[in-house]
mmCIF file of C-alpha atoms in Angstrom:
data_model
loop_
_atom_site.group_PDB
_atom_site.id
_atom_site.type_symbol
_atom_site.label_atom_id
_atom_site.label_comp_id
_atom_site.label_asym_id
_atom_site.label_seq_id
_atom_site.Cartn_x
_atom_site.Cartn_y
_atom_site.Cartn_z
ATOM 1 C CA MET A 1 122.081 75.758 127.783
ATOM 2 C CA LEU A 2 119.453 73.745 125.960
ATOM 3 C CA PRO A 3 119.150 70.004 125.321
ATOM 4 C CA LEU A 4 120.085 69.177 121.728
ATOM 5 C CA SER A 5 117.237 67.545 119.817
ATOM 6 C CA GLU A 6 117.584 64.034 118.391
ATOM 7 C CA GLU A 7 117.228 65.571 114.930
ATOM 8 C CA LEU A 8 120.111 67.970 115.575
ATOM 9 C CA LEU A 9 122.272 65.208 117.097
ATOM 10 C CA GLU A 10 121.819 63.176 113.895
ATOM 11 C CA ILE A 11 123.027 66.161 111.857
ATOM 12 C CA ILE A 12 126.027 67.116 114.000
ATOM 13 C CA GLN A 13 127.088 63.551 115.036
ATOM 14 C CA PRO A 14 129.440 64.566 117.899
ATOM 15 C CA GLU A 15 130.488 60.944 118.505
ATOM 16 C CA THR A 16 132.189 60.769 115.090
ATOM 17 C CA GLU A 17 134.693 63.550 115.763
ATOM 18 C CA LYS A 18 137.297 63.999 118.472
ATOM 19 C CA PRO A 19 136.843 67.259 120.400
ATOM 20 C CA GLU A 20 139.698 69.746 120.422
ATOM 21 C CA GLU A 21 139.477 70.305 124.179
ATOM 22 C CA ILE A 22 137.648 68.620 127.074
ATOM 23 C CA LEU A 23 136.941 70.099 130.517
ATOM 24 C CA ASN A 24 135.512 68.127 133.430
ATOM 25 C CA ILE A 25 133.415 70.587 135.415
ATOM 26 C CA PRO A 26 130.911 70.108 138.262
ATOM 27 C CA CYS A 27 127.876 70.190 135.934
ATOM 28 C CA GLY A 28 129.308 67.697 133.407
ATOM 29 C CA ILE A 29 131.840 67.311 130.625
ATOM 30 C CA LEU A 30 132.397 70.238 128.268
ATOM 31 C CA LYS A 31 133.742 69.446 124.793
ATOM 32 C CA LEU A 32 134.972 72.069 122.329
ATOM 33 C CA TYR A 33 134.826 71.224 118.617
ATOM 34 C CA VAL A 34 137.016 72.948 115.979
ATOM 35 C CA PRO A 35 137.632 73.607 113.066
ATOM 36 C CA LEU A 36 134.503 74.872 111.352
ATOM 37 C CA ASP A 37 134.196 72.086 108.771
ATOM 38 C CA GLY A 38 132.875 69.417 111.158
ATOM 39 C CA VAL A 39 130.690 69.230 114.260
ATOM 40 C CA SER A 40 131.523 72.838 115.142
ATOM 41 C CA GLY A 41 130.337 74.208 111.807
ATOM 42 C CA ARG A 42 127.108 72.235 111.976
ATOM 43 C CA LEU A 43 126.477 73.460 115.545
ATOM 44 C CA ILE A 44 127.004 77.071 114.464
ATOM 45 C CA ASP A 45 124.770 76.583 111.406
ATOM 46 C CA ALA A 46 122.068 75.325 113.798
ATOM 47 C CA GLY A 47 122.448 78.438 115.997
ATOM 48 C CA PHE A 48 124.689 77.090 118.781
ATOM 49 C CA LEU A 49 128.218 77.822 119.967
ATOM 50 C CA ASN A 50 130.709 75.111 119.010
ATOM 51 C CA PHE A 51 130.864 73.301 122.336
ATOM 52 C CA ILE A 52 128.658 70.633 123.895
ATOM 53 C CA LEU A 53 128.070 69.914 127.571
ATOM 54 C CA THR A 54 127.189 66.378 128.606
ATOM 55 C CA ASP A 55 125.395 66.865 131.906
ATOM 56 C CA LYS A 56 125.411 64.449 134.855
ATOM 57 C CA ASP A 57 122.331 62.667 133.409
ATOM 58 C CA GLY A 58 124.047 62.135 130.037
ATOM 59 C CA THR A 59 121.955 64.771 128.249
ATOM 60 C CA LEU A 60 123.815 66.684 125.522
ATOM 61 C CA LEU A 61 123.353 70.436 125.866
ATOM 62 C CA GLY A 62 124.229 73.277 123.513
ATOM 63 C CA TYR A 63 124.585 77.003 124.077
ATOM 64 C CA PRO A 64 122.292 79.021 121.766
ATOM 65 C CA ILE A 65 124.054 81.935 120.082
ATOM 66 C CA LYS A 66 120.940 84.112 120.558
ATOM 67 C CA GLU A 67 121.137 83.502 124.321
ATOM 68 C CA ILE A 68 124.660 84.967 124.411
ATOM 69 C CA GLU A 69 123.733 87.904 122.161
ATOM 70 C CA ASN A 70 120.601 88.722 124.179
ATOM 71 C CA THR A 71 122.154 88.549 127.652
ATOM 72 C CA PRO A 72 122.012 92.019 129.232
ATOM 73 C CA ILE A 73 125.648 92.422 130.289
ATOM 74 C CA VAL A 74 128.194 95.174 129.759
ATOM 75 C CA VAL A 75 131.043 93.959 127.539
ATOM 76 C CA GLU A 76 134.241 95.098 129.233
ATOM 77 C CA SER A 77 136.439 97.335 127.020
ATOM 78 C CA MET A 78 133.603 97.604 124.427
ATOM 79 C CA GLU A 79 130.734 99.121 126.393
ATOM 80 C CA GLY A 80 127.646 99.768 124.316
ATOM 81 C CA ILE A 81 127.788 96.659 122.106
ATOM 82 C CA LYS A 82 125.954 93.399 122.564
ATOM 83 C CA PRO A 83 127.959 90.318 123.610
ATOM 84 C CA ASN A 84 129.906 88.560 120.867
ATOM 85 C CA ALA A 85 129.006 84.978 119.980
ATOM 86 C CA SER A 86 131.547 84.175 117.265
ATOM 87 C CA TRP A 87 132.918 80.632 117.239
ATOM 88 C CA VAL A 88 135.014 79.553 120.198
ATOM 89 C CA VAL A 89 138.680 78.723 119.596
ATOM 90 C CA GLY A 90 139.721 77.783 123.138
ATOM 91 C CA ILE A 91 138.339 76.957 126.596
ATOM 92 C CA TRP A 92 139.989 76.751 130.013
ATOM 93 C CA LEU A 93 139.284 76.837 133.745
ATOM 94 C CA GLU A 94 140.337 79.434 136.294
ATOM 95 C CA GLU A 95 139.057 78.997 139.820
ATOM 96 C CA ASP A 96 135.244 78.716 139.589
ATOM 97 C CA THR A 97 134.963 80.011 136.033
ATOM 98 C CA VAL A 98 135.002 78.521 132.531
ATOM 99 C CA PHE A 99 136.636 80.872 130.035
ATOM 100 C CA ALA A 100 136.000 80.743 126.288
ATOM 101 C CA VAL A 101 137.967 82.811 123.804
ATOM 102 C CA HIS A 102 136.080 83.739 120.626
ATOM 103 C CA TRP A 103 137.423 84.130 117.089
ATOM 104 C CA ASP A 104 136.524 87.833 117.066
ATOM 105 C CA GLY A 105 138.749 88.682 120.050
ATOM 106 C CA PHE A 106 136.344 88.406 122.976
ATOM 107 C CA THR A 107 136.658 86.244 126.078
ATOM 108 C CA SER A 108 133.464 84.995 127.709
ATOM 109 C CA ARG A 109 133.055 83.790 131.276
ATOM 110 C CA PHE A 110 130.660 81.055 132.393
ATOM 111 C CA ASP A 111 129.777 79.816 135.874
ATOM 112 C CA ILE A 112 131.523 76.463 136.410
ATOM 113 C CA ASN A 113 128.501 74.939 138.208
ATOM 114 C CA SER A 114 125.776 75.909 135.737
ATOM 115 C CA MET A 115 127.492 77.161 132.555
ATOM 116 C CA GLN A 116 125.485 80.364 132.917
ATOM 117 C CA PHE A 117 127.000 83.199 130.860
ATOM 118 C CA ILE A 118 128.282 85.724 133.419
ATOM 119 C CA GLY A 119 130.470 88.176 131.510
ATOM 120 C CA GLN A 120 132.583 89.069 128.521
ATOM 121 C CA LYS A 121 135.601 91.197 127.749
ATOM 122 C CA PHE A 122 137.085 92.420 124.465
ATOM 123 C CA THR A 123 140.698 91.244 124.576
ATOM 124 C CA HIS A 124 142.186 92.312 121.211
#
């Protein structure tokens, strides 16, 4: 995840919109924004997934779409394709993993302590 620039924060204005879902995880507070006509759409237009992590220092971090697409993992049930980074419609916790379900029918897994992308499965 990358710190969001002041310029980007002025464009997306996350404080003006209530997030759809909030998860408290060891590395901070994860907020999911939907639908696409607000903060989430502006994040995606800027090249980020539509969630923001506020880390323990208060820094706002975003997940670059290119980082997901360029991660060398095998997508379960769809071997041979690159990971899907369509907008996220839901997030939840299971054990030590953050799960994110994407619009295009994929479920991504992230490490709960670092939000590192660790896997993906096609679920539709």
